[in-house]
Coordinates of C-alpha atoms in Angstrom, one line a residue:
Chain C
M1 CA -26.3 -15.8 -5.3
I2 CA -27.0 -12.7 -3.3
S3 CA -30.4 -11.5 -2.6
V4 CA -31.2 -7.9 -2.0
K5 CA -34.9 -8.0 -0.6
N6 CA -36.9 -4.7 0.0
L7 CA -33.4 -3.2 1.2
K8 CA -35.0 0.3 2.6
F9 CA -32.3 3.2 4.2
S10 CA -32.2 6.5 5.3
Y11 CA -30.0 8.7 6.6
G12 CA -31.4 11.3 9.1
N13 CA -35.1 11.8 7.9
H14 CA -33.7 11.7 4.4
E15 CA -34.7 8.4 2.8
V16 CA -32.5 7.6 -0.1
L17 CA -33.0 3.3 -0.9
K18 CA -36.3 2.7 -0.8
G19 CA -37.2 -0.6 -1.5
I20 CA -35.1 -2.8 -3.4
S21 CA -34.9 -6.2 -4.5
F22 CA -32.6 -7.7 -7.1
D23 CA -30.7 -10.7 -7.7
A24 CA -26.8 -11.1 -8.5
H25 CA -26.4 -15.1 -9.9
P26 CA -22.9 -16.5 -11.1
G27 CA -21.7 -15.6 -14.3
E28 CA -22.7 -13.0 -14.0
L29 CA -21.9 -9.0 -14.4
L30 CA -24.9 -6.9 -12.6
C31 CA -24.4 -2.7 -13.9
I32 CA -26.1 -0.4 -12.0
L33 CA -27.6 3.0 -13.6
G34 CA -29.0 5.7 -11.9
H35 CA -27.3 9.5 -12.0
N36 CA -25.8 11.4 -9.5
G37 CA -27.6 10.8 -5.4
A38 CA -29.3 8.0 -7.3
G39 CA -28.3 5.5 -4.1
K40 CA -26.0 3.2 -5.6
S41 CA -23.5 4.2 -3.0
T42 CA -26.1 3.8 -0.8
L43 CA -26.9 0.9 -2.0
F44 CA -23.0 -1.3 -2.1
K45 CA -22.4 0.0 0.9
C46 CA -25.6 -1.9 2.3
M47 CA -24.6 -4.9 0.8
L48 CA -20.3 -4.7 2.1
G49 CA -22.2 -4.3 5.6
L50 CA -20.2 -0.8 6.1
L51 CA -23.9 0.9 7.0
K52 CA -26.3 -1.2 9.5
G53 CA -29.5 0.0 10.3
Y54 CA -31.2 -0.5 6.9
S55 CA -34.9 -2.9 6.8
G56 CA -35.1 -5.3 4.6
N57 CA -31.9 -8.3 3.7
I58 CA -29.5 -8.9 2.1
E59 CA -29.0 -12.4 1.9
I60 CA -26.4 -14.8 0.8
D61 CA -26.5 -17.9 -0.6
G62 CA -29.9 -17.8 1.7
I63 CA -27.8 -16.6 4.8
D64 CA -28.7 -13.3 6.1
M65 CA -25.6 -11.0 5.7
S66 CA -26.2 -9.0 9.1
T67 CA -26.0 -12.5 11.2
M68 CA -22.6 -12.7 10.0
K69 CA -18.6 -11.3 11.6
P70 CA -16.9 -8.5 9.4
R71 CA -14.2 -11.8 8.4
E72 CA -17.3 -13.6 6.6
K73 CA -18.5 -11.1 5.2
A74 CA -14.6 -10.4 3.5
M75 CA -15.2 -14.6 2.5
H76 CA -17.9 -13.7 0.7
V77 CA -18.1 -10.0 -0.5
A78 CA -14.9 -8.4 -1.6
Y79 CA -14.9 -4.9 -2.1
I80 CA -12.3 -3.0 -5.6
P81 CA -12.9 0.5 -4.6
Q82 CA -11.6 3.1 -6.8
A83 CA -7.9 3.3 -7.6
T84 CA -7.0 6.0 -4.7
K85 CA -4.0 7.2 -3.8
P86 CA -3.5 5.7 0.3
A87 CA -1.2 8.1 3.2
F88 CA 1.6 5.4 3.0
A89 CA 3.1 3.5 -0.2
Y90 CA 3.4 -0.2 -0.1
N91 CA 4.6 -3.1 -2.4
V92 CA 2.0 -4.7 -4.9
M93 CA 2.7 -7.4 -3.3
D94 CA 1.8 -6.7 0.2
M95 CA -1.1 -4.5 -1.2
V96 CA -3.2 -7.7 -2.7
L97 CA -1.5 -9.6 0.2
M98 CA -4.2 -7.3 3.0
G99 CA -6.9 -9.1 0.7
T100 CA -6.2 -12.6 2.9
T101 CA -6.6 -10.6 5.6
S102 CA -9.6 -12.6 6.1
Q103 CA -7.9 -16.4 5.7
L104 CA -5.4 -15.4 8.6
N105 CA -6.7 -17.1 12.6
G106 CA -6.4 -14.1 15.0
V107 CA -3.1 -12.1 14.4
G108 CA -0.6 -13.9 12.6
S109 CA 0.9 -12.3 9.8
P110 CA 0.9 -13.8 5.6
G111 CA 2.5 -16.3 5.0
A112 CA 4.3 -18.9 3.0
D113 CA -0.1 -19.7 1.9
E114 CA -0.7 -16.4 1.6
R115 CA 1.9 -15.3 -0.7
R116 CA 0.8 -17.7 -2.9
V117 CA -2.8 -16.9 -3.6
A118 CA -1.5 -14.3 -4.1
T119 CA 0.8 -14.6 -6.8
E120 CA -1.9 -16.5 -8.6
A121 CA -4.1 -13.3 -8.8
L122 CA -1.5 -10.8 -9.6
T123 CA -1.0 -13.4 -12.3
K124 CA -4.5 -14.4 -13.6
M125 CA -4.6 -10.4 -13.6
G126 CA -1.8 -10.4 -16.1
I127 CA 0.5 -8.1 -13.1
E128 CA 3.2 -10.4 -11.3
H129 CA 6.2 -8.6 -13.1
L130 CA 4.7 -5.6 -10.8
S131 CA 5.0 -7.3 -8.0
N132 CA 7.9 -5.5 -5.6
R133 CA 7.1 -2.2 -7.5
D134 CA 5.4 0.9 -5.2
Y135 CA 1.9 1.0 -5.0
T136 CA 1.9 5.2 -6.4
K137 CA 3.7 4.6 -9.0
I138 CA 2.6 2.4 -11.7
S139 CA -0.1 3.8 -14.0
G140 CA -3.9 4.4 -12.4
G141 CA -5.0 1.7 -14.8
E142 CA -2.4 -1.5 -13.5
Q143 CA -3.1 -0.1 -9.3
Q144 CA -6.8 -1.0 -10.1
M145 CA -5.1 -4.3 -11.5
V146 CA -3.5 -4.4 -8.4
L147 CA -7.6 -3.3 -6.5
I148 CA -8.9 -5.6 -8.5
A149 CA -5.8 -9.5 -7.2
R150 CA -6.3 -8.0 -3.8
A151 CA -10.5 -8.8 -4.6
L152 CA -8.9 -11.8 -6.0
A153 CA -6.8 -13.2 -3.1
Q154 CA -9.8 -12.2 -0.3
G155 CA -10.9 -15.3 -2.2
A156 CA -15.5 -14.3 -1.9
K157 CA -16.5 -14.5 -4.7
I158 CA -18.9 -11.7 -4.8
L159 CA -17.4 -8.3 -6.7
V160 CA -18.6 -5.4 -6.3
M161 CA -17.4 -2.4 -7.3
D162 CA -17.8 1.5 -7.5
E163 CA -17.0 3.7 -10.8
P164 CA -13.9 0.5 -11.4
T165 CA -13.2 2.7 -14.3
S166 CA -14.1 6.2 -14.3
S167 CA -11.0 7.7 -13.7
L168 CA -9.2 5.4 -17.0
D169 CA -8.6 6.5 -20.0
Y170 CA -10.2 4.9 -22.9
G171 CA -7.4 2.3 -22.7
N172 CA -7.7 0.7 -19.4
Q173 CA -11.1 1.0 -19.1
M174 CA -11.1 -1.0 -21.3
R175 CA -7.9 -3.8 -19.9
V176 CA -10.1 -4.0 -16.6
Q177 CA -13.6 -4.2 -18.7
K178 CA -12.5 -7.1 -20.8
Q179 CA -10.9 -8.5 -17.3
L180 CA -14.1 -8.5 -15.7
R181 CA -15.6 -10.0 -18.4
Q182 CA -13.2 -13.3 -18.2
L183 CA -13.3 -13.0 -14.4
V184 CA -17.4 -14.2 -15.4
S185 CA -17.0 -16.0 -17.7
E186 CA -14.7 -18.1 -14.5
G187 CA -18.4 -18.3 -11.8
Y188 CA -17.1 -14.6 -10.5
T189 CA -20.1 -12.2 -9.6
I190 CA -19.8 -8.6 -10.0
I191 CA -21.8 -6.4 -10.0
Q192 CA -20.8 -2.8 -10.7
S193 CA -21.9 1.3 -10.5
T194 CA -21.3 2.7 -14.1
H195 CA -22.1 6.7 -15.4
N196 CA -21.8 5.5 -18.8
P197 CA -24.6 3.8 -20.3
E198 CA -23.1 3.1 -23.7
Q199 CA -20.6 0.7 -22.4
T200 CA -22.8 -1.2 -20.4
Y201 CA -24.6 -2.1 -23.2
V202 CA -21.2 -3.7 -24.2
F203 CA -20.3 -5.5 -20.6
A204 CA -22.9 -5.9 -18.7
D205 CA -25.1 -8.7 -18.5
R206 CA -27.5 -7.7 -16.7
I207 CA -29.2 -3.9 -16.1
I208 CA -30.5 -2.0 -12.8
C209 CA -30.8 0.5 -13.5
I210 CA -32.4 2.9 -9.8
K211 CA -34.3 5.5 -9.8
D212 CA -35.9 7.6 -6.6
G213 CA -34.5 5.1 -5.1
V214 CA -36.1 2.0 -6.9
V215 CA -35.7 -0.5 -9.0
H216 CA -37.0 1.9 -11.8
R217 CA -36.4 -0.7 -14.7
E218 CA -34.4 -4.7 -14.8
G219 CA -32.9 -7.2 -17.7
K220 CA -31.3 -7.5 -20.7
P221 CA -29.4 -4.2 -22.2
E222 CA -31.0 -5.1 -25.5
A223 CA -34.4 -5.0 -23.5
V224 CA -33.3 -2.0 -20.9
M225 CA -31.0 -0.5 -22.5
D226 CA -32.9 2.5 -25.4
E227 CA -34.7 6.4 -25.6
Q228 CA -36.2 6.2 -23.0
L229 CA -34.9 5.1 -20.4
I230 CA -32.2 8.0 -20.8
R231 CA -35.4 10.6 -20.4
D232 CA -35.5 9.0 -17.7
M233 CA -32.6 8.4 -16.3
Y234 CA -31.0 11.3 -17.5
N235 CA -33.6 13.7 -17.7
I236 CA -31.8 14.2 -21.7
D237 CA -33.5 14.0 -24.7
V238 CA -31.3 11.7 -26.5
E239 CA -31.9 9.6 -30.6
M240 CA -30.3 6.1 -30.0
I241 CA -28.3 4.8 -33.3
E242 CA -27.6 1.5 -33.1
S243 CA -25.1 -0.5 -35.4
E244 CA -26.2 -3.3 -38.1
D245 CA -25.0 -6.2 -35.6
H246 CA -26.6 -4.9 -32.7
K247 CA -22.9 -5.6 -31.1
V248 CA -23.3 -1.2 -29.6
R249 CA -25.6 0.8 -28.5
F250 CA -24.4 5.2 -29.0
F251 CA -27.4 8.0 -28.4
E252 CA -26.9 11.1 -29.9
L253 CA -28.3 14.2 -28.1
K254 CA -31.1 15.8 -29.3
D255 CA -31.7 19.6 -30.5
M256 CA -27.4 20.1 -30.9
Chain K
M1 CA 14.4 -4.2 -0.9
T2 CA 13.6 -7.5 -0.5
D3 CA 11.5 -9.6 2.6
A4 CA 14.3 -11.3 3.2
K5 CA 16.7 -7.8 2.9
K6 CA 13.9 -6.5 5.4
R7 CA 14.9 -9.5 8.3
V8 CA 18.0 -8.9 7.9
T9 CA 17.9 -5.6 8.1
V10 CA 16.2 -5.9 11.6
I11 CA 18.3 -8.2 13.0
V12 CA 21.2 -6.6 12.0
M13 CA 19.0 -3.1 14.0
A14 CA 18.4 -4.7 16.8
I15 CA 22.2 -6.3 17.6
M16 CA 22.7 -2.1 17.5
V17 CA 21.0 -2.3 20.7
V18 CA 22.6 -4.5 22.7
A19 CA 26.8 -3.8 21.5
G20 CA 24.9 -0.1 21.8
V21 CA 23.6 -0.9 25.3
I22 CA 27.1 -2.6 26.4
V23 CA 29.0 0.6 24.7
S24 CA 27.0 2.6 27.0
F25 CA 28.3 1.2 30.4
F26 CA 31.7 2.5 29.5
L27 CA 30.7 6.1 29.0
G28 CA 30.8 8.4 30.9
Q29 CA 32.3 10.8 33.7
F30 CA 34.0 7.6 36.3
D31 CA 35.8 5.0 34.4
I32 CA 35.5 1.1 34.4
T33 CA 36.9 -1.2 33.1
V34 CA 36.0 -4.7 31.0
K35 CA 37.1 -6.4 33.7
E36 CA 35.4 -4.5 35.8
L37 CA 32.3 -4.7 35.0
G38 CA 33.2 -8.8 34.6
G39 CA 33.2 -8.6 37.8
I40 CA 30.3 -6.2 39.5
I41 CA 27.3 -8.1 36.5
I42 CA 29.3 -11.5 37.5
S43 CA 29.5 -11.1 41.6
Q44 CA 25.4 -10.1 41.9
F45 CA 24.4 -13.4 40.8
T46 CA 27.5 -15.7 43.0
D47 CA 30.8 -14.7 45.4
I48 CA 33.2 -13.1 43.7
K49 CA 35.8 -11.6 45.4
P50 CA 36.4 -7.6 44.1
F51 CA 38.8 -6.2 42.3
W52 CA 37.0 -3.2 41.9
T53 CA 36.2 0.0 44.7
S54 CA 32.9 0.2 45.7
Q55 CA 32.0 3.3 43.9
Q56 CA 32.3 1.5 40.5
E57 CA 30.1 -0.7 42.1
H58 CA 27.1 2.4 43.0
I59 CA 27.5 4.2 40.3
F60 CA 26.9 1.6 37.4
L61 CA 24.6 0.0 39.4
T62 CA 22.4 2.7 40.1
V63 CA 22.5 4.8 38.6
R64 CA 24.2 4.0 34.9
L65 CA 21.6 0.8 34.8
P66 CA 19.4 1.6 34.6
R67 CA 19.2 5.2 33.0
I68 CA 20.8 3.1 29.9
L69 CA 18.3 0.9 29.9
V70 CA 15.2 3.7 30.6
A71 CA 16.5 5.7 27.4
C72 CA 16.5 2.4 25.2
L73 CA 12.8 2.2 26.7
V74 CA 11.8 5.6 26.3
G75 CA 13.5 5.7 22.9
T76 CA 11.2 2.2 21.8
A77 CA 7.9 3.4 23.7
L78 CA 7.8 6.5 21.5
S79 CA 8.6 5.6 17.9
T80 CA 7.5 2.2 18.2
A81 CA 3.5 4.7 20.1
G82 CA 4.4 6.8 16.9
C83 CA 4.5 4.4 14.4
V84 CA 1.0 2.9 15.4
Y85 CA -0.3 6.2 15.4
Q86 CA 0.6 7.1 12.3
G87 CA -0.5 4.2 10.3
V88 CA -3.8 4.0 13.0
F89 CA -5.0 7.5 12.0
E90 CA -3.3 6.7 8.1
N91 CA -1.7 10.4 8.5
P92 CA 2.3 10.2 8.9
M93 CA 2.1 13.3 11.1
A94 CA 0.5 11.8 14.2
A95 CA 2.8 10.9 16.7
P96 CA 2.7 11.1 21.0
D97 CA 3.8 15.0 20.7
F98 CA 1.9 15.9 18.1
L99 CA -1.4 14.3 18.7
G100 CA -1.0 16.4 22.2
A101 CA -0.1 13.0 23.6
S102 CA 1.8 14.6 25.9
S103 CA 1.0 17.2 26.5
G104 CA -2.2 15.2 28.6
A105 CA 0.2 12.8 29.8
A106 CA 2.2 15.6 31.1
L107 CA -1.2 17.5 32.4
G108 CA -1.8 14.4 34.2
A109 CA 1.4 14.0 35.9
A110 CA 1.0 17.4 37.3
F111 CA -2.2 17.2 38.8
A112 CA -1.2 14.0 40.1
I113 CA 1.6 15.8 41.7
I114 CA 0.0 18.6 43.2
M115 CA -2.8 16.1 45.3
G116 CA 0.0 14.6 46.9
M117 CA -0.3 11.2 45.0
G118 CA 2.8 8.6 44.6
D119 CA 3.9 7.9 42.7
W120 CA 1.8 4.3 40.8
M121 CA -0.9 7.3 40.5
I122 CA 1.0 9.5 38.8
T123 CA 1.8 7.4 35.8
V124 CA -1.7 6.6 36.1
M125 CA -2.6 10.2 35.8
A126 CA -0.8 10.1 33.2
F127 CA -2.3 7.5 31.0
I128 CA -5.6 8.3 31.5
F129 CA -5.0 12.2 30.2
S130 CA -3.0 10.9 27.7
L131 CA -5.7 8.5 26.4
A132 CA -8.7 11.4 27.5
T133 CA -6.4 14.1 25.4
I134 CA -5.3 10.8 22.0
W135 CA -9.8 10.3 21.8
L136 CA -10.4 14.4 22.1
V137 CA -7.9 14.8 19.2
Y138 CA -9.1 12.6 16.7
I139 CA -12.5 12.8 17.3
I140 CA -12.6 17.0 16.3
G141 CA -9.8 15.6 14.1
N142 CA -12.5 13.4 12.2
R143 CA -15.0 16.4 11.9
T144 CA -13.3 19.0 11.2
R145 CA -13.6 20.4 7.2
G146 CA -11.4 19.5 4.1
N147 CA -7.9 17.9 4.4
K148 CA -7.8 15.4 7.7
T149 CA -4.9 14.9 7.8
V150 CA -4.2 19.1 8.1
G151 CA -6.8 19.1 10.1
L152 CA -5.7 15.9 12.5
V153 CA -2.3 18.2 12.8
L154 CA -4.7 20.9 13.7
A155 CA -6.8 19.7 16.9
G156 CA -3.4 17.8 18.5
L157 CA -2.1 21.9 18.8
M158 CA -5.0 23.2 20.5
V159 CA -5.7 20.0 22.2
S160 CA -2.5 20.8 23.4
A161 CA -2.3 24.4 24.3
L162 CA -5.7 23.6 26.2
A163 CA -3.3 21.0 28.0
Q164 CA -0.3 22.8 28.5
A165 CA -2.2 25.5 29.9
G166 CA -3.7 23.4 32.3
T167 CA -0.3 22.3 33.4
S168 CA 0.8 26.3 34.0
F169 CA -2.6 27.2 35.5
I170 CA -1.0 24.2 37.5
K171 CA 1.7 24.8 37.8
L172 CA 1.1 28.8 39.2
V173 CA -0.6 27.0 42.4
A174 CA 1.7 24.6 43.0
D175 CA 3.2 25.4 46.1
Q176 CA 5.8 26.6 44.8
T177 CA 8.6 24.5 47.3
N178 CA 8.4 21.0 46.9
E179 CA 5.6 20.3 44.1
L180 CA 6.8 23.6 42.0
P181 CA 10.4 22.6 41.5
E182 CA 9.1 18.8 41.2
I183 CA 6.1 19.7 38.9
T184 CA 9.0 21.8 36.3
Y185 CA 11.8 18.6 37.2
W186 CA 9.1 17.0 35.7
L187 CA 7.3 18.4 32.2
M188 CA 11.6 19.3 31.1
G189 CA 11.9 15.6 30.3
S190 CA 15.1 14.6 31.2
L191 CA 16.8 10.0 32.2
T192 CA 18.6 12.1 35.3
G193 CA 18.1 10.4 39.1
I194 CA 16.6 7.4 36.9
T195 CA 16.2 4.0 39.4
M196 CA 16.0 0.9 39.2
N197 CA 12.3 1.0 40.4
D198 CA 11.7 2.9 37.7
V199 CA 13.2 1.0 34.9
L200 CA 11.1 -2.1 36.6
F201 CA 8.3 -0.6 36.6
S202 CA 8.7 1.5 32.8
G203 CA 9.8 -2.3 31.5
V204 CA 6.9 -3.9 32.8
V205 CA 3.7 -1.4 31.0
I206 CA 5.7 -0.4 27.5
L207 CA 5.6 -4.2 27.7
I208 CA 1.9 -5.7 28.3
G209 CA 1.8 -2.3 25.5
I210 CA 3.7 -3.2 22.7
I211 CA 3.3 -7.1 22.9
P212 CA -0.6 -6.6 21.5
L213 CA 1.2 -4.6 19.1
V214 CA 3.7 -7.0 17.8
L215 CA 0.2 -8.8 17.1
L216 CA -1.7 -7.1 15.3
R217 CA 1.2 -5.2 13.5
W218 CA -0.4 -7.0 10.3
K219 CA -3.3 -5.6 10.6
I220 CA -2.3 -2.1 10.8
N221 CA -0.6 -2.5 7.7
V222 CA -4.5 -2.8 6.3
L223 CA -6.4 0.2 8.5
T224 CA -4.0 2.6 7.0
V225 CA -5.8 1.9 3.7
G226 CA -9.4 3.6 4.7
E227 CA -11.8 1.8 7.2
Q228 CA -14.8 1.2 5.2
E229 CA -11.6 -0.6 3.0
A230 CA -10.5 -2.5 5.4
T231 CA -14.2 -3.4 7.0
T232 CA -15.3 -5.0 3.6
M233 CA -11.2 -7.1 3.8
G234 CA -12.3 -8.5 7.1
I235 CA -11.7 -6.4 9.2
H236 CA -13.2 -5.2 12.7
V237 CA -11.7 -2.0 12.9
S238 CA -13.2 -0.4 15.8
R239 CA -11.3 -3.6 17.4
V240 CA -8.3 -3.7 16.3
R241 CA -8.1 1.0 16.3
L242 CA -9.4 0.7 20.0
V243 CA -6.5 -1.7 21.5
S244 CA -4.5 -0.1 19.0
L245 CA -4.6 3.6 20.0
V246 CA -5.0 2.1 24.0
C247 CA -1.1 0.6 23.6
A248 CA 0.3 2.8 22.4
T249 CA -0.6 5.8 25.0
L250 CA -0.9 3.3 27.0
V251 CA 3.5 3.0 26.1
T252 CA 4.1 6.6 26.2
A253 CA 2.2 7.3 29.3
A254 CA 4.2 5.0 30.8
A255 CA 7.6 6.5 28.7
V256 CA 6.4 9.8 29.8
S257 CA 5.9 9.1 33.4
V258 CA 9.5 8.4 33.7
S259 CA 11.1 11.2 31.0
G260 CA 9.1 13.6 31.6
M261 CA 8.5 15.3 27.8
I262 CA 10.4 14.2 25.4
G263 CA 9.9 15.1 21.9
W264 CA 10.8 14.2 18.6
V265 CA 11.1 10.7 18.3
G266 CA 7.8 9.3 17.6
L267 CA 7.4 11.5 14.4
V268 CA 11.5 10.9 13.5
V269 CA 11.8 7.4 14.3
P270 CA 9.1 5.8 12.2
H271 CA 9.9 7.8 9.1
F272 CA 13.1 7.3 9.2
C273 CA 12.0 3.6 9.8
R274 CA 10.3 3.7 6.8
K275 CA 13.4 5.1 4.3
I276 CA 14.5 2.3 5.1
V277 CA 12.5 -1.1 5.4
G278 CA 9.1 0.4 4.4
N279 CA 6.0 0.9 5.3
N280 CA 4.7 -2.9 5.6
Y281 CA 4.1 -3.2 10.0
R282 CA 5.9 -6.4 9.6
Y283 CA 8.8 -4.9 9.1
L284 CA 8.6 -1.0 10.5
L285 CA 7.3 -2.2 13.8
P286 CA 10.3 -4.2 15.0
A287 CA 12.7 -1.5 13.3
S288 CA 11.4 1.4 15.1
I289 CA 10.9 -0.3 18.7
F290 CA 14.4 -1.0 17.9
T291 CA 16.1 2.2 15.9
G292 CA 13.9 4.1 18.9
A293 CA 15.9 2.5 21.7
F294 CA 19.6 2.4 19.5
F295 CA 18.6 6.4 19.1
L296 CA 17.3 7.6 22.3
L297 CA 20.2 5.6 24.5
M298 CA 23.5 7.6 21.0
V299 CA 21.4 11.2 22.4
D300 CA 20.9 10.3 25.8
N301 CA 25.0 9.8 25.6
I302 CA 26.1 12.7 24.7
S303 CA 23.9 14.1 26.9
R304 CA 25.5 12.8 29.8
N305 CA 28.7 13.1 28.3
L306 CA 29.7 15.7 25.5
F307 CA 29.2 18.6 28.0
A308 CA 30.6 19.1 31.4
V309 CA 26.6 19.9 31.1
E310 CA 24.3 17.6 30.9
I311 CA 21.7 19.2 28.1
P312 CA 18.6 18.2 28.4
I313 CA 17.7 15.2 26.7
G314 CA 14.8 16.6 24.9
I315 CA 16.7 19.6 23.7
L316 CA 19.1 17.6 22.1
T317 CA 15.9 15.2 20.7
A318 CA 14.2 18.6 18.6
I319 CA 18.3 19.0 17.7
I320 CA 18.3 16.5 16.4
G321 CA 14.6 16.2 15.2
A322 CA 14.0 19.3 14.3
P323 CA 15.9 19.6 11.2
F324 CA 15.5 14.8 9.9
F325 CA 11.9 16.3 10.0
I326 CA 12.6 19.1 7.6
Y327 CA 14.8 17.2 5.4
L328 CA 11.3 14.3 4.5
I329 CA 9.1 17.1 4.5
T330 CA 11.1 18.4 1.6
K331 CA 14.1 15.3 0.1
G332 CA 12.4 12.9 1.3
G333 CA 9.9 12.5 -1.4
E334 CA 5.9 11.3 -1.3
S335 CA 7.0 7.8 0.6
A336 CA 6.7 9.7 3.5

C-alpha cells in the first residue's frame, strides 16, 4: 500500500501541492483527475522520487520513500510514461530488459533470468511476437504496451501512469485500459492521471480530484462523478446522462 | 540481427584488429619479411643470432610498432568516447570534437607548453581543460530553449570557438623558436614521432578509462531513454553520468595528448557500428572499441604509405568521415 500524507511542494514561491493525502491499495485502479496545471504531474514526480524537497510523507507499506535508494524505489514503484520517440532505436526486448536493471547487481548486464522475466512480461501483455521488432517502428498502442511490460519486468507492484492513453487512438485506448484492469485483478496498484472523466467512470475503482493543490473530492466513481464535479473541476456547465444499466455516464455541454 | 549474431560480429571485429595490426607490420618504406619480423620479435625475449639488419630492428621497434599501437589506441579512445557521449547526452550528434572536448584538450596542451610543463603535465592539462569544456557545453546545452539536440551542438560549437580563440592567442604569445612549432605540430593531429613511452602512457590511461565504461555499458542504455525514466528504473543517474563522462573525457584527453586533434572518428565510427550491431551498448561499445582501432589503423596506413609525402591523418579522417556522415543524415534513416 502506498500512502501519501499531507504532501506539499513548491516551485520557488509557487505552491503547487498544498497538503495532499490519500492511500492506494493492492488491486485498486486509482484515477487522478485535475485540470491542466492542477499538480498531477508534480504529485507523480514526488511519488516516483524525481522531485525532492517536498514536505509531508510518502510511505510504502509503512516505509518512508525518501529513505530509499533509487534501486529500492524502483523495486516498489514503476513509472509508465507516455510513449515518446527515444533518441536511439532499441528492439522491444531490450526496452523491456531495461526494466530489470534494478534487479541487477552492480555493473552487470541482464542475463538469462532477466530475459525470462522480460519474456513473461511481454507474454502477459500479449505482445511477445514483437520481441525482436524495432521499438520506434511499432504502433503507438504497441509502444504503450511495451512500456507497461517494461514496468512489469521491473517487478514493482505499484504502477504510476501519467495520462497513459492520451496520445492513442480509441481502439488502443480501450485495449490498454482493458490490460490495466487485468493487472489490477492480479493485485497490482495502478495510479493514473487522465483528462477523460467519462472513461474514468468506466475503468476506475476510485477517483481523486485535485483542485488548487488539494484533494477536492475523493470516492467511488458513481459517488463522485456528477455535474457538480465537472463544474468545479473544469469550470464548464454540463448535464449528466446516464445509461439505464448505470454502467456509463456522459456529460453534455449546456447551452449548445 | 539476433544477439548471438551481434556477439559473433563483435568477435569478428576484434579479429580484424589483430589481423590489421599484423598486416601493418609489413607496410612501410623499409621492407621486412615475415621471417625477419619473427626473428626481431623473438630476439626481444631470448638471445638468437640476428639474420636481419640492425636498421630493420630499429625501424620496427622504435617507429613502426609504436605508431601502429598508437593508431589503434587513439582510434579506440575517440570512438569509445563518442559512443559514450552520444548515450549520456541522449544525442546522436555528440562526439569528442563536436562537444569541444578536443579543442578544450588542445587549449590545455597549448597552455601547458608555453608554461614549460613536461609531457605528463601536458596530458593532465589537456584532461582538465577537456573536462571543463564538456561540463560548460553540457550546462549551456541544457539551458538552451527549444530542441536540446541542436542546443547541445550549438553550445559545443560556441565553446569550441572560444577554446580555439584561446589557443590562437597562446600561439600569438608563444616563443617563436621552440614553443610555437611544438604547439602547431601538436594541433595538426599526426601520429609521426610516436615513441614507445607515448604508447605506454596513453595505453595505460585509455585502459583505465575504458574499463569502467565497459562495465557500465548496460546502464548507459538506460540513460538514453531520459533522466526521469532512468531514475524510476533504479539508476543513480547523476552518478552513472558523472563516471561515464569523466572516463570518456579521460580517454579523449589521453588520445589528443599523444596524437593532437584528429576529427570525425568519434562521430562516424559509433554510427557505423550502430548500423551494424544496433544501439544496445552491450554490443555497440565493444564494436566501437574494435572498429575505432581498425579504422584509424587503416587510415594511418594510407596516410604513411599511399603517397611519397605523408598526409596528416586528421585530413584523411575528415575526407572519409564527412562524406560518410552526409550519407548517414540523408540516406541513413532514423536509427542514426
